[in-house]
Amino acid sequence: MASHTAGPAGTVGIKDVARAAGVSVGTVSNVINRPDSVAESTRARVLSAIDRLGYVRSESARQLRAGSSRMISLLVLDMGNPFFVDVARGAERTIRDAGLGVMVCNSAQDPAEEATYLSLFAEQRVRGVLLTPADATGRNIDAFRRHHIPFVLVDRVAEDSADCSVSVDDVVGGALAVRHLLDSGHRDLAYVGGPARIRQVQDRRDGAHNALAAAGLPPETLREIPTERLDVAAGRDAGARLLGLADRPTAVFCANDLLALGLLQAMFAAGVRVPEEVAIVGYDDIEFAAAAAVPLTSVRQPAERMGAMAAGLLLDELQDPGHPHQSVVLQPELVVRRSTLTPPGKAE
Amino acid sequence: MASHTAGPAGTVGIKDVARAAGVSVGTVSNVINRPDSVAESTRARVLSAIDRLGYVRSESARQLRAGSSRMISLLVLDMGNPFFVDVARGAERTIRDAGLGVMVCNSAQDPAEEATYLSLFAEQRVRGVLLTPADATGRNIDAFRRHHIPFVLVDRVAEDSADCSVSVDDVVGGALAVRHLLDSGHRDLAYVGGPARIRQVQDRRDGAHNALAAAGLPPETLREIPTERLDVAAGRDAGARLLGLADRPTAVFCANDLLALGLLQAMFAAGVRVPEEVAIVGYDDIEFAAAAAVPLTSVRQPAERMGAMAAGLLLDELQDPGHPHQSVVLQPELVVRRSTLTPPGKAE
DNA sequence: ACGACCGGTTGAAGCGTTTCGACTTTTCGT
DNA sequence: ACGAAAAGTCGAAACGCTTCAACCGGTCGT
């Protein structure tokens, strides 16, 4: 039933369609790209030929000739973290509404993976890139600057003022979390997070220290429990280490909700009550934080909005290359739940 | 500092490199693709020119000439569901180990989105596709069959024996869940899930009915609460409807963990105790199920393995187009947690 | 010492599009 | 009814790369 499908080679090209419809290749191209510029009858004939032959235009040929693709790529830190899935959702919607395609990739917090993807993007001549950097040095992105490929940093404030970025103030967020713990009467805290190379991890810790300083407390009030990754397993692991401590802190601030959830599991497994024996604050306020064994107090970030705004900035820049670069900083918000309920005894 | 960067046009091509290194374009191409076939000294000279000019090869030109891309695409049902993130992880690793690139996309359970992505893939001449269909009719995939683009169905058994697939037996999984509830003494059940067009939703319900029949109970024992989507919000919504029922079932089987988590939240909010007043079973055993307010009994699926196996099958087919098509069916496993702990009174 | 062979290198022929000037036919204003 | 503009259509020239037959000195086996 598909005997007329194959062209001279195995694949049907625009030439085959032209021949079948009895027109020139230029006209076929016009039918596809500027349908109004071709006569009704011709158009119908060409469309029917396209359909009959099962013609599919070759994007690589189109792109070669046109010089650029219709793709934006989005490289996130960790697709296993629902927070980034939300960011991606926001960006995707905005970009698709603008008629461009999106390609979401996951660097899994690995600078090497990040570099691999970025050079892939460059080879593909993507129109622009949205990036949550895994590499603190920012070296990976240099090539883009050099080649004038537009990009916007997501969830990270641009250091170079020539770049665009959309982020949430992590220092404020960290302070919010720790101030809340101090207000609840805690005086022996821990910060769980890592690796330190990730900017967000540093900033949230700095914010925590700011809150300490503002309350006139020494930095040692906050012990640091470094982790290798930012996932649930790392949280469980940190929990184990915490349990091994002679004098356990009464409250823990985690660099994200995945860690907090893992920590919570470890506490449960060991029979340590939350929040009575240990209070926990997470970060991101992912959907699962509210559904946790003990609903988690967390610092909420406007994830979807951040993705959408970053995409918007990138689209602006694509339209007007001379457009003013800007760093948008959004504000986080503390959501208090049971995991930090003031223990009756210690309340002030 | 980058005055020698620009070629005749704005972009540096292989010709510019050739000129700068004093060799022919063919040699530059060889340096990139078959480095061993070119003399040490020439290679060094070319590489230095590449570096100096900041040359990046154009993937579209490469692909146009070579005839096919180096990409596999993976289209999943819902990136908001950690289950699919795990599937993607497994597939990604396998494919990248084989030296190909992966592009993950999200149909968000929408057949129209699915169709859009599939035609994008066809235009990009991807090497192959891994697909969790959102469209029950399978019409969307017909074009791929016609164009002989290899694909493997993921989490869905191939109906046409000419296709490959890797899936987990959802009928068995559904039966596992309901048998467990029946064994725990429940005789008034509900099934929460939808939309019915999704195959997994149907199969799990069918399995549930099988378990009922095996126990000699009438089908009405299991009431159905349809949902529009398979996410946490839909679960909360279903919970609200459940609470409105005059005679509430004593146990609920949810088509996936997200629904179960939402349902759990609704029960909590209404002060209904789980499992004492309502037992809940989820499906997928995502990482967050164990960390839930009441740890969730769930049917575990080997997500990462499924992704890896599907990728493996696809790679096989790419190497040997005549390779025998196969449908691999993996087995699910019940993980019992607190959400279905037998209520003391009803225990038998 | 001569042909065969071999490691390097070249240059040109496409790959399937889009684009654009040229060409043909139709339509219109006067 | 005539010339001009408009509406369609054509065909060839890129786009940047890979591939491949051909070429060019050397080296080797005999």
JSON list of N, CA and C in Angstrom, two decimals, chain A residues 148-172:
[
{"chain": "A", "resi": 148, "resn": "HIS", "atom": "N", "xyz": [28.45, 34.68, 21.46]},
{"chain": "A", "resi": 148, "resn": "HIS", "atom": "CA", "xyz": [27.23, 35.49, 21.46]},
{"chain": "A", "resi": 148, "resn": "HIS", "atom": "C", "xyz": [25.96, 34.67, 21.39]},
{"chain": "A", "resi": 149, "resn": "ILE", "atom": "N", "xyz": [25.96, 33.54, 22.08]},
{"chain": "A", "resi": 149, "resn": "ILE", "atom": "CA", "xyz": [24.73, 32.77, 22.18]},
{"chain": "A", "resi": 149, "resn": "ILE", "atom": "C", "xyz": [24.02, 33.27, 23.44]},
{"chain": "A", "resi": 150, "resn": "PRO", "atom": "N", "xyz": [22.81, 33.78, 23.28]},
{"chain": "A", "resi": 150, "resn": "PRO", "atom": "CA", "xyz": [22.11, 34.36, 24.43]},
{"chain": "A", "resi": 150, "resn": "PRO", "atom": "C", "xyz": [21.84, 33.31, 25.50]},
{"chain": "A", "resi": 151, "resn": "PHE", "atom": "N", "xyz": [22.01, 33.68, 26.74]},
{"chain": "A", "resi": 151, "resn": "PHE", "atom": "CA", "xyz": [21.65, 32.76, 27.82]},
{"chain": "A", "resi": 151, "resn": "PHE", "atom": "C", "xyz": [21.17, 33.55, 29.02]},
{"chain": "A", "resi": 152, "resn": "VAL", "atom": "N", "xyz": [20.38, 32.89, 29.85]},
{"chain": "A", "resi": 152, "resn": "VAL", "atom": "CA", "xyz": [19.90, 33.49, 31.08]},
{"chain": "A", "resi": 152, "resn": "VAL", "atom": "C", "xyz": [20.17, 32.51, 32.21]},
{"chain": "A", "resi": 153, "resn": "LEU", "atom": "N", "xyz": [20.74, 33.00, 33.28]},
{"chain": "A", "resi": 153, "resn": "LEU", "atom": "CA", "xyz": [21.00, 32.17, 34.44]},
{"chain": "A", "resi": 153, "resn": "LEU", "atom": "C", "xyz": [19.72, 32.03, 35.26]},
{"chain": "A", "resi": 154, "resn": "VAL", "atom": "N", "xyz": [19.46, 30.81, 35.70]},
{"chain": "A", "resi": 154, "resn": "VAL", "atom": "CA", "xyz": [18.25, 30.56, 36.46]},
{"chain": "A", "resi": 154, "resn": "VAL", "atom": "C", "xyz": [18.62, 30.11, 37.87]},
{"chain": "A", "resi": 155, "resn": "ASP", "atom": "N", "xyz": [17.98, 30.68, 38.86]},
{"chain": "A", "resi": 155, "resn": "ASP", "atom": "CA", "xyz": [18.22, 30.33, 40.25]},
{"chain": "A", "resi": 155, "resn": "ASP", "atom": "C", "xyz": [19.67, 30.61, 40.63]},
{"chain": "A", "resi": 156, "resn": "ARG", "atom": "N", "xyz": [20.20, 31.65, 40.06]},
{"chain": "A", "resi": 156, "resn": "ARG", "atom": "CA", "xyz": [21.59, 32.04, 40.34]},
{"chain": "A", "resi": 156, "resn": "ARG", "atom": "C", "xyz": [21.75, 33.46, 39.84]},
{"chain": "A", "resi": 157, "resn": "VAL", "atom": "N", "xyz": [22.25, 34.32, 40.70]},
{"chain": "A", "resi": 157, "resn": "VAL", "atom": "CA", "xyz": [22.38, 35.70, 40.27]},
{"chain": "A", "resi": 157, "resn": "VAL", "atom": "C", "xyz": [23.66, 35.90, 39.45]},
{"chain": "A", "resi": 158, "resn": "ALA", "atom": "N", "xyz": [23.52, 36.62, 38.36]},
{"chain": "A", "resi": 158, "resn": "ALA", "atom": "CA", "xyz": [24.63, 36.84, 37.46]},
{"chain": "A", "resi": 158, "resn": "ALA", "atom": "C", "xyz": [25.71, 37.66, 38.15]},
{"chain": "A", "resi": 159, "resn": "GLU", "atom": "N", "xyz": [26.95, 37.18, 38.06]},
{"chain": "A", "resi": 159, "resn": "GLU", "atom": "CA", "xyz": [28.03, 37.95, 38.67]},
{"chain": "A", "resi": 159, "resn": "GLU", "atom": "C", "xyz": [28.51, 39.02, 37.71]},
{"chain": "A", "resi": 160, "resn": "ASP", "atom": "N", "xyz": [28.58, 38.62, 36.46]},
{"chain": "A", "resi": 160, "resn": "ASP", "atom": "CA", "xyz": [28.95, 39.57, 35.43]},
{"chain": "A", "resi": 160, "resn": "ASP", "atom": "C", "xyz": [27.70, 40.36, 35.06]},
{"chain": "A", "resi": 161, "resn": "SER", "atom": "N", "xyz": [27.78, 41.67, 35.15]},
{"chain": "A", "resi": 161, "resn": "SER", "atom": "CA", "xyz": [26.56, 42.45, 34.93]},
{"chain": "A", "resi": 161, "resn": "SER", "atom": "C", "xyz": [26.12, 42.44, 33.47]},
{"chain": "A", "resi": 162, "resn": "ALA", "atom": "N", "xyz": [26.93, 41.81, 32.63]},
{"chain": "A", "resi": 162, "resn": "ALA", "atom": "CA", "xyz": [26.55, 41.73, 31.22]},
{"chain": "A", "resi": 162, "resn": "ALA", "atom": "C", "xyz": [25.59, 40.57, 30.99]},
{"chain": "A", "resi": 163, "resn": "ASP", "atom": "N", "xyz": [25.32, 39.77, 32.05]},
{"chain": "A", "resi": 163, "resn": "ASP", "atom": "CA", "xyz": [24.44, 38.63, 31.89]},
{"chain": "A", "resi": 163, "resn": "ASP", "atom": "C", "xyz": [23.08, 38.89, 32.51]},
{"chain": "A", "resi": 164, "resn": "CYS", "atom": "N", "xyz": [22.09, 38.11, 32.03]},
{"chain": "A", "resi": 164, "resn": "CYS", "atom": "CA", "xyz": [20.76, 38.16, 32.62]},
{"chain": "A", "resi": 164, "resn": "CYS", "atom": "C", "xyz": [20.63, 37.03, 33.62]},
{"chain": "A", "resi": 165, "resn": "SER", "atom": "N", "xyz": [19.80, 37.24, 34.62]},
{"chain": "A", "resi": 165, "resn": "SER", "atom": "CA", "xyz": [19.54, 36.14, 35.54]},
{"chain": "A", "resi": 165, "resn": "SER", "atom": "C", "xyz": [18.22, 36.35, 36.26]},
{"chain": "A", "resi": 166, "resn": "VAL", "atom": "N", "xyz": [17.65, 35.26, 36.69]},
{"chain": "A", "resi": 166, "resn": "VAL", "atom": "CA", "xyz": [16.47, 35.31, 37.56]},
{"chain": "A", "resi": 166, "resn": "VAL", "atom": "C", "xyz": [16.77, 34.38, 38.72]},
{"chain": "A", "resi": 167, "resn": "SER", "atom": "N", "xyz": [16.64, 34.89, 39.91]},
{"chain": "A", "resi": 167, "resn": "SER", "atom": "CA", "xyz": [16.95, 34.03, 41.04]},
{"chain": "A", "resi": 167, "resn": "SER", "atom": "C", "xyz": [16.06, 34.40, 42.21]},
{"chain": "A", "resi": 168, "resn": "VAL", "atom": "N", "xyz": [16.18, 33.61, 43.26]},
{"chain": "A", "resi": 168, "resn": "VAL", "atom": "CA", "xyz": [15.47, 33.90, 44.48]},
{"chain": "A", "resi": 168, "resn": "VAL", "atom": "C", "xyz": [16.54, 34.18, 45.51]},
{"chain": "A", "resi": 169, "resn": "ASP", "atom": "N", "xyz": [16.32, 35.14, 46.36]},
{"chain": "A", "resi": 169, "resn": "ASP", "atom": "CA", "xyz": [17.37, 35.53, 47.30]},
{"chain": "A", "resi": 169, "resn": "ASP", "atom": "C", "xyz": [17.60, 34.44, 48.34]},
{"chain": "A", "resi": 170, "resn": "ASP", "atom": "N", "xyz": [18.65, 33.65, 48.13]},
{"chain": "A", "resi": 170, "resn": "ASP", "atom": "CA", "xyz": [18.93, 32.53, 49.01]},
{"chain": "A", "resi": 170, "resn": "ASP", "atom": "C", "xyz": [19.45, 32.98, 50.37]},
{"chain": "A", "resi": 171, "resn": "VAL", "atom": "N", "xyz": [20.12, 34.13, 50.38]},
{"chain": "A", "resi": 171, "resn": "VAL", "atom": "CA", "xyz": [20.63, 34.62, 51.67]},
{"chain": "A", "resi": 171, "resn": "VAL", "atom": "C", "xyz": [19.45, 34.99, 52.57]},
{"chain": "A", "resi": 172, "resn": "VAL", "atom": "N", "xyz": [18.49, 35.67, 51.98]},
{"chain": "A", "resi": 172, "resn": "VAL", "atom": "CA", "xyz": [17.29, 36.01, 52.74]},
{"chain": "A", "resi": 172, "resn": "VAL", "atom": "C", "xyz": [16.57, 34.73, 53.19]}
]
